[in-house]
GROMACS .gro file of C-alpha atoms in nm:
model
  361
    1MET     CA    1   3.289   8.115   3.377
    2PRO     CA    2   3.475   7.808   3.461
    3VAL     CA    3   3.842   7.785   3.420
    4LEU     CA    4   4.011   7.522   3.231
    5HIS     CA    5   4.277   7.319   3.273
    6SER     CA    6   4.490   7.124   3.036
    7PRO     CA    7   4.621   6.786   3.150
    8ARG     CA    8   4.990   6.925   3.083
    9ARG     CA    9   4.928   7.209   3.316
   10ASP     CA   10   4.732   6.956   3.595
   11ALA     CA   11   5.064   6.726   3.607
   12ARG     CA   12   5.259   7.073   3.662
   13LEU     CA   13   5.037   7.179   3.896
   14LEU     CA   14   5.046   6.786   4.112
   15LEU     CA   15   5.422   6.803   4.108
   16VAL     CA   16   5.461   7.129   4.261
   17LEU     CA   17   5.219   7.045   4.532
   18LEU     CA   18   5.396   6.694   4.650
   19ALA     CA   19   5.709   6.870   4.606
   20ALA     CA   20   5.571   7.072   4.865
   21ALA     CA   21   5.455   6.820   5.115
   22ALA     CA   22   5.745   6.671   5.107
   23LEU     CA   23   5.952   6.958   5.222
   24HIS     CA   24   5.685   7.035   5.483
   25THR     CA   25   5.622   6.691   5.631
   26VAL     CA   26   5.954   6.534   5.595
   27PRO     CA   27   6.197   6.644   5.835
   28ALA     CA   28   6.607   6.646   5.819
   29ALA     CA   29   6.812   6.370   5.878
   30PRO     CA   30   6.998   6.434   6.210
   31ALA     CA   31   7.373   6.441   6.206
   32ALA     CA   32   7.500   6.097   6.300
   33ALA     CA   33   7.896   6.190   6.267
   34ASP     CA   34   7.948   6.297   6.626
   35GLU     CA   35   7.748   6.010   6.760
   36PRO     CA   36   7.962   5.636   6.774
   37GLY     CA   37   7.643   5.453   6.719
   38TRP     CA   38   7.623   5.247   7.109
   39THR     CA   39   7.591   5.313   7.449
   40ALA     CA   40   7.751   5.220   7.755
   41GLU     CA   41   7.587   5.224   8.104
   42PRO     CA   42   7.555   4.958   8.455
   43ALA     CA   43   7.352   4.676   8.370
   44ALA     CA   44   7.038   4.651   8.541
   45GLY     CA   45   6.921   4.363   8.805
   46THR     CA   46   7.250   4.385   9.017
   47ALA     CA   47   7.298   4.549   9.383
   48ALA     CA   48   7.222   4.863   9.404
   49ALA     CA   49   6.988   4.925   9.140
   50ARG     CA   50   6.741   5.185   9.094
   51PRO     CA   51   6.367   5.126   9.064
   52GLY     CA   52   6.340   4.981   8.738
   53GLY     CA   53   6.646   4.875   8.696
   54ALA     CA   54   6.807   5.192   8.564
   55ARG     CA   55   7.149   5.297   8.728
   56PRO     CA   56   7.337   5.591   8.645
   57TYR     CA   57   7.680   5.508   8.803
   58PHE     CA   58   7.909   5.213   8.978
   59TYR     CA   59   7.889   5.219   9.352
   60LEU     CA   60   8.128   4.945   9.476
   61GLU     CA   61   8.235   4.917   9.888
   62GLY     CA   62   8.455   4.661   9.955
   63ALA     CA   63   8.750   4.604  10.239
   64PRO     CA   64   9.107   4.617  10.149
   65ALA     CA   65   9.235   4.250   9.941
   66ALA     CA   66   8.795   4.216   9.869
   67VAL     CA   67   8.744   4.187   9.529
   68LEU     CA   68   8.443   4.325   9.399
   69GLU     CA   69   8.177   4.232   9.103
   70ASP     CA   70   8.022   4.406   8.851
   71ARG     CA   71   7.823   4.437   8.518
   72LEU     CA   72   7.834   4.658   8.195
   73ALA     CA   73   7.549   4.705   7.905
   74LEU     CA   74   7.697   4.767   7.605
   75THR     CA   75   7.428   4.805   7.294
   76ASN     CA   76   7.476   4.852   6.919
   77THR     CA   77   7.218   5.103   6.771
   78THR     CA   78   7.370   5.099   6.443
   79ASP     CA   79   7.316   4.810   6.152
   80GLN     CA   80   7.689   4.746   6.193
   81GLU     CA   81   7.959   4.510   6.413
   82ARG     CA   82   8.121   4.762   6.688
   83THR     CA   83   8.433   4.683   6.824
   84VAL     CA   84   8.441   4.792   7.178
   85THR     CA   85   8.753   4.821   7.434
   86LEU     CA   86   8.718   4.847   7.773
   87ARG     CA   87   8.958   5.025   8.086
   88GLY     CA   88   8.964   5.132   8.411
   89ALA     CA   89   9.017   5.511   8.496
   90ASP     CA   90   9.111   5.742   8.782
   91ALA     CA   91   8.933   5.982   8.804
   92TYR     CA   92   8.958   6.337   8.881
   93ASN     CA   93   8.886   6.733   8.949
   94THR     CA   94   9.047   6.947   8.738
   95ALA     CA   95   9.110   7.270   8.799
   96ASP     CA   96   8.766   7.445   8.767
   97GLY     CA   97   8.598   7.151   8.967
   98ALA     CA   98   8.491   6.965   8.605
   99LEU     CA   99   8.546   6.579   8.664
  100ALA     CA  100   8.760   6.384   8.415
  101VAL     CA  101   8.942   6.077   8.385
  102ARG     CA  102   9.314   5.980   8.299
  103PRO     CA  103   9.385   5.868   7.970
  104ALA     CA  104   9.498   5.546   7.941
  105ALA     CA  105   9.852   5.593   7.874
  106PRO     CA  106  10.113   5.915   7.923
  107ALA     CA  107  10.170   6.015   7.550
  108PRO     CA  108  10.515   6.080   7.515
  109GLY     CA  109  10.629   6.493   7.640
  110GLY     CA  110  10.245   6.505   7.752
  111GLU     CA  111  10.082   6.600   8.087
  112PRO     CA  112  10.161   6.444   8.404
  113ALA     CA  113   9.858   6.287   8.582
  114PRO     CA  114   9.778   6.542   8.847
  115ALA     CA  115   9.895   6.472   9.219
  116PRO     CA  116   9.717   6.486   9.534
  117ALA     CA  117   9.692   6.831   9.676
  118PRO     CA  118   9.972   6.910   9.941
  119GLY     CA  119   9.892   6.834  10.287
  120ALA     CA  120   9.617   6.621  10.182
  121ALA     CA  121   9.432   6.417  10.491
  122SER     CA  122   9.455   6.032  10.470
  123ALA     CA  123   9.366   5.787  10.741
  124PRO     CA  124   9.630   5.644  10.999
  125GLY     CA  125   9.821   5.410  10.871
  126ALA     CA  126   9.730   5.463  10.506
  127VAL     CA  127   9.979   5.358  10.229
  128SER     CA  128  10.031   5.510   9.943
  129THR     CA  129   9.905   5.265   9.673
  130PRO     CA  130   9.851   5.277   9.279
  131GLY     CA  131   9.531   5.470   9.152
  132ALA     CA  132   9.182   5.249   9.157
  133GLY     CA  133   9.171   5.288   8.779
  134SER     CA  134   9.437   4.957   8.769
  135TRP     CA  135   9.215   4.749   8.996
  136PHE     CA  136   8.985   4.654   8.759
  137SER     CA  137   8.987   4.365   8.490
  138PHE     CA  138   8.715   4.243   8.239
  139GLY     CA  139   8.904   3.947   8.191
  140ALA     CA  140   8.885   3.806   7.828
  141GLY     CA  141   8.598   4.061   7.760
  142ALA     CA  142   8.849   4.361   7.772
  143THR     CA  143   8.769   4.351   7.389
  144VAL     CA  144   8.394   4.355   7.319
  145LYS     CA  145   8.247   4.278   6.883
  146ILE     CA  146   7.924   4.370   6.948
  147PRO     CA  147   7.690   4.266   6.680
  148PRO     CA  148   7.440   4.494   6.498
  149ARG     CA  149   7.100   4.623   6.712
  150THR     CA  150   7.270   4.361   7.002
  151ARG     CA  151   7.286   4.422   7.323
  152ALA     CA  152   7.602   4.324   7.516
  153VAL     CA  153   7.679   4.234   7.866
  154VAL     CA  154   8.024   4.203   8.029
  155PRO     CA  155   8.130   4.131   8.347
  156PHE     CA  156   8.381   4.322   8.521
  157THR     CA  157   8.595   4.277   8.882
  158VAL     CA  158   8.739   4.561   9.114
  159THR     CA  159   9.068   4.388   9.353
  160VAL     CA  160   9.099   4.634   9.610
  161PRO     CA  161   9.516   4.639   9.747
  162PRO     CA  162   9.564   4.487  10.057
  163ALA     CA  163   9.695   4.837  10.171
  164SER     CA  164   9.445   5.058  10.039
  165SER     CA  165   9.348   5.334  10.216
  166PRO     CA  166   9.024   5.386  10.332
  167GLY     CA  167   8.793   5.607  10.168
  168ASP     CA  168   8.615   5.736   9.847
  169HIS     CA  169   8.880   5.642   9.536
  170PRO     CA  170   8.714   5.739   9.257
  171ALA     CA  171   8.719   5.585   8.928
  172ALA     CA  172   8.527   5.485   8.576
  173VAL     CA  173   8.516   5.243   8.349
  174ILE     CA  174   8.608   5.415   7.992
  175ALA     CA  175   8.440   5.245   7.674
  176ALA     CA  176   8.644   5.334   7.362
  177GLU     CA  177   8.584   5.295   6.999
  178ALA     CA  178   8.822   5.466   6.685
  179GLY     CA  179   8.927   5.728   6.961
  180ARG     CA  180   8.557   5.809   7.079
  181GLU     CA  181   8.513   5.720   7.458
  182VAL     CA  182   8.225   5.665   7.702
  183GLY     CA  183   8.251   5.731   8.020
  184VAL     CA  184   8.072   5.560   8.329
  185ARG     CA  185   8.116   5.698   8.670
  186VAL     CA  186   8.246   5.412   8.974
  187HIS     CA  187   8.204   5.550   9.337
  188LEU     CA  188   8.434   5.283   9.502
  189ARG     CA  189   8.498   5.289   9.870
  190VAL     CA  190   8.729   5.129  10.071
  191SER     CA  191   8.610   5.044  10.412
  192GLY     CA  192   8.768   5.217  10.717
  193PRO     CA  193   8.786   5.546  10.900
  194THR     CA  194   8.631   5.806  10.703
  195LEU     CA  195   8.715   6.198  10.819
  196ALA     CA  196   8.542   6.479  10.608
  197ALA     CA  197   8.783   6.832  10.626
  198LEU     CA  198   8.822   7.081  10.360
  199THR     CA  199   9.035   7.425  10.395
  200VAL     CA  200   8.911   7.804  10.209
  201GLU     CA  201   9.224   7.948  10.041
  202ASP     CA  202   9.370   8.223   9.816
  203VAL     CA  203   9.036   8.452   9.935
  204ALA     CA  204   9.049   8.787   9.683
  205VAL     CA  205   8.754   9.040   9.543
  206ARG     CA  206   8.765   9.072   9.126
  207GLY     CA  207   8.589   9.312   8.921
  208ARG     CA  208   8.393   9.634   9.047
  209GLY     CA  209   8.021   9.697   9.113
  210ALA     CA  210   7.766   9.453   8.939
  211ALA     CA  211   8.115   9.301   8.783
  212SER     CA  212   8.257   9.186   9.101
  213VAL     CA  213   8.294   8.809   9.164
  214VAL     CA  214   8.485   8.674   9.502
  215ALA     CA  215   8.805   8.402   9.378
  216TYR     CA  216   8.873   8.131   9.642
  217THR     CA  217   8.994   7.800   9.632
  218LEU     CA  218   8.862   7.478   9.797
  219VAL     CA  219   9.130   7.176   9.885
  220ASN     CA  220   8.960   6.846   9.982
  221ARG     CA  221   9.190   6.747  10.295
  222GLY     CA  222   8.986   6.438  10.380
  223ASN     CA  223   8.955   6.105  10.220
  224VAL     CA  224   8.555   6.130  10.103
  225ALA     CA  225   8.410   6.343   9.827
  226LEU     CA  226   8.260   6.627   9.936
  227ALA     CA  227   7.946   6.801   9.797
  228PRO     CA  228   8.032   7.167   9.946
  229GLU     CA  229   7.792   7.426  10.065
  230LEU     CA  230   7.884   7.857  10.030
  231ASP     CA  231   7.825   8.146  10.248
  232ILE     CA  232   7.951   8.453  10.149
  233ARG     CA  233   7.982   8.776  10.486
  234ALA     CA  234   8.049   9.103  10.386
  235GLU     CA  235   8.134   9.391  10.641
  236GLY     CA  236   8.198   9.711  10.493
  237ALA     CA  237   8.345  10.031  10.664
  238PHE     CA  238   7.981  10.116  10.719
  239GLY     CA  239   7.824   9.737  10.887
  240GLU     CA  240   7.716   9.468  10.679
  241VAL     CA  241   7.704   9.524  10.280
  242PRO     CA  242   7.488   9.234  10.089
  243GLY     CA  243   7.717   8.942  10.055
  244ARG     CA  244   7.583   8.573   9.896
  245GLY     CA  245   7.343   8.366  10.129
  246PRO     CA  246   7.401   7.953  10.111
  247ARG     CA  247   7.404   7.808   9.822
  248SER     CA  248   7.507   7.493   9.689
  249VAL     CA  249   7.865   7.467   9.500
  250PRO     CA  250   7.775   7.306   9.160
  251VAL     CA  251   8.136   7.008   9.230
  252GLU     CA  252   8.234   6.725   9.394
  253LEU     CA  253   8.532   6.774   9.567
  254LEU     CA  254   8.710   6.436   9.515
  255PRO     CA  255   8.972   6.327   9.769
  256GLY     CA  256   9.340   6.515   9.759
  257GLN     CA  257   9.210   6.745   9.532
  258ARG     CA  258   9.252   7.150   9.461
  259VAL     CA  259   8.950   7.409   9.233
  260GLU     CA  260   8.974   7.724   9.191
  261LEU     CA  261   8.628   7.859   9.169
  262THR     CA  262   8.448   8.202   9.126
  263GLU     CA  263   8.149   8.338   9.310
  264PRO     CA  264   7.980   8.566   9.163
  265TRP     CA  265   7.877   8.943   9.341
  266PRO     CA  266   7.597   9.215   9.218
  267GLY     CA  267   7.561   9.312   9.578
  268ALA     CA  268   7.869   9.440   9.580
  269PRO     CA  269   7.964   9.840   9.697
  270VAL     CA  270   8.032  10.073   9.480
  271LEU     CA  271   8.300  10.283   9.693
  272ASP     CA  272   8.411  10.072  10.040
  273ARG     CA  273   8.683   9.903  10.238
  274VAL     CA  274   8.518   9.588  10.278
  275ARG     CA  275   8.615   9.240  10.415
  276VAL     CA  276   8.511   8.934  10.234
  277THR     CA  277   8.461   8.595  10.457
  278VAL     CA  278   8.411   8.299  10.263
  279THR     CA  279   8.230   8.012  10.498
  280VAL     CA  280   8.189   7.616  10.324
  281THR     CA  281   8.035   7.315  10.500
  282ALA     CA  282   7.990   7.029  10.348
  283PRO     CA  283   7.825   6.689  10.470
  284GLY     CA  284   8.026   6.492  10.728
  285GLY     CA  285   8.114   6.795  10.975
  286ALA     CA  286   8.365   6.973  10.679
  287ARG     CA  287   8.366   7.362  10.805
  288ALA     CA  288   8.621   7.581  10.723
  289ALA     CA  289   8.659   7.994  10.645
  290GLY     CA  290   8.903   8.204  10.508
  291ALA     CA  291   8.864   8.601  10.468
  292ALA     CA  292   9.011   8.882  10.304
  293SER     CA  293   9.036   9.261  10.261
  294ALA     CA  294   8.967   9.498   9.958
  295TRP     CA  295   8.929   9.827   9.870
  296LEU     CA  296   8.598   9.856   9.673
  297VAL     CA  297   8.707  10.227   9.415
  298PRO     CA  298   8.559  10.319   9.098
  299TRP     CA  299   8.900  10.398   8.953
  300ARG     CA  300   8.789  10.557   8.627
  301ALA     CA  301   8.545  10.815   8.826
  302ALA     CA  302   8.826  10.844   9.070
  303GLY     CA  303   9.072  10.878   8.799
  304TRP     CA  304   8.833  11.146   8.639
  305THR     CA  305   8.832  11.350   8.989
  306GLY     CA  306   9.206  11.311   9.031
  307LEU     CA  307   9.259  11.489   8.716
  308GLY     CA  308   8.991  11.746   8.765
  309LEU     CA  309   9.159  11.851   9.133
  310LEU     CA  310   9.529  11.853   9.004
  311GLY     CA  311   9.402  12.086   8.733
  312LEU     CA  312   9.182  12.297   8.926
  313GLY     CA  313   9.529  12.318   9.175
  314GLY     CA  314   9.735  12.365   8.847
  315THR     CA  315   9.501  12.700   8.768
  316ALA     CA  316   9.528  12.835   9.136
  317LEU     CA  317   9.915  12.796   9.129
  318GLY     CA  318   9.913  13.001   8.799
  319ALA     CA  319   9.693  13.289   8.924
  320LEU     CA  320   9.877  13.375   9.218
  321PHE     CA  321  10.238  13.358   9.030
  322LEU     CA  322  10.041  13.584   8.820
  323VAL     CA  323   9.913  13.818   9.086
  324ARG     CA  324  10.287  13.809   9.241
  325GLY     CA  325  10.400  13.910   8.910
  326ARG     CA  326  10.209  14.197   8.859
  327ARG     CA  327  10.298  14.427   9.163
  328PRO     CA  328  10.426  14.753   9.143
  329ARG     CA  329  10.829  14.772   9.225
  330ARG     CA  330  10.944  15.052   9.431
  331ASP     CA  331  11.276  15.249   9.348
  332PRO     CA  332  11.524  15.294   9.626
  333ALA     CA  333  11.583  15.621   9.515
  334ASP     CA  334  11.207  15.779   9.579
  335GLY     CA  335  11.186  15.929   9.873
  336GLY     CA  336  10.924  15.775  10.145
  337ALA     CA  337  11.125  15.452   9.963
  338ALA     CA  338  11.271  15.204  10.166
  339GLY     CA  339  11.548  15.389  10.389
  340GLY     CA  340  11.890  15.561  10.279
  341PRO     CA  341  12.137  15.729  10.499
  342SER     CA  342  12.040  15.981  10.756
  343GLY     CA  343  11.962  16.320  10.666
  344THR     CA  344  11.913  16.270  10.299
  345PRO     CA  345  11.550  16.266  10.101
  346GLY     CA  346  11.376  15.989  10.191
  347ALA     CA  347  11.578  15.878  10.494
  348ARG     CA  348  11.354  15.692  10.788
  349THR     CA  349  11.433  15.824  11.074
  350PRO     CA  350  11.464  15.559  11.335
  351ALA     CA  351  11.192  15.570  11.602
  352PRO     CA  352  11.380  15.710  11.948
  353GLU     CA  353  11.457  15.426  12.213
  354HIS     CA  354  11.265  15.408  12.585
  355GLU     CA  355  11.426  15.287  12.872
  356LEU     CA  356  11.155  15.054  13.044
  357THR     CA  357  11.164  15.174  13.395
  358GLY     CA  358  10.918  15.112  13.681
  359ALA     CA  359  10.850  15.493  13.697
  360SER     CA  360  10.634  15.682  13.440
  361ARG     CA  361  10.735  15.940  13.271
   0.00000   0.00000   0.00000
């Protein structure tokens, strides 16, 4: 029997179907509150460009007193004008090895910029100079207004001071607007002798069992950035134990910087005395090693074992005192007891003394 639908019911059904289709076909709009609405990157078509013109960072090299040039591309992806300010900044390693840049100006009472690690090596005759971030100049382009849906190319220069030390001077170009910042790395090298050198310090083993880690500190003692590789060897009381084979460390260690790192050691023995040697190498001939000894003991199990032995010893000692307390005590007045005067009952008769001579009796 056919089903008949009234026009009102059909219209209601159609609205329901359209609403359901809209829910399934219209994607949710992405949250754009955290997006700056513009991008900053090295401009294409300049020196050291990759195939296709795209560059992930700037690479500049020149002798002391040289003036180096490059261009930054700013793209406004929104429908409103953007005002972006530009500056240069020094780059450095944080304590855990991440890359960071110094702020535009030190905040009142804020943390001072990190100083180079003590003992960092430098080329002969090097003179301390301001950070590379102060070498950048954007001229009239330090503040750029970018129209909607427009790409602006801003030239800048890097003036290397005459007394600059040779080697790498990590820096970045920072673009900022309304509290948001975008940084573009600048690999800046001053021509001259280079030295790749590092040290491994503060080696220690932390944790137990599968949760064990090897902690160590790397210090770049040279004047070039390093891409270190790590190798961990361990010797136990009964010979070599599994360590960690050679592997790359996910850190770019900048000149004069110190980083504190940890390496998981899931193969650490549960009970042993080990000597761990951490060897680090890097391109350019840098090589260093550090070592430390440690007892790997399951302290919880050892604690329970010690408590058990202590309880067993206490039980044995208590039983000994109990047995000694139950031993019968003899009265000296009883016969056969410990000696009294001679001729009295129970008196002990001393054994006759014999004279020792060479003749038989």
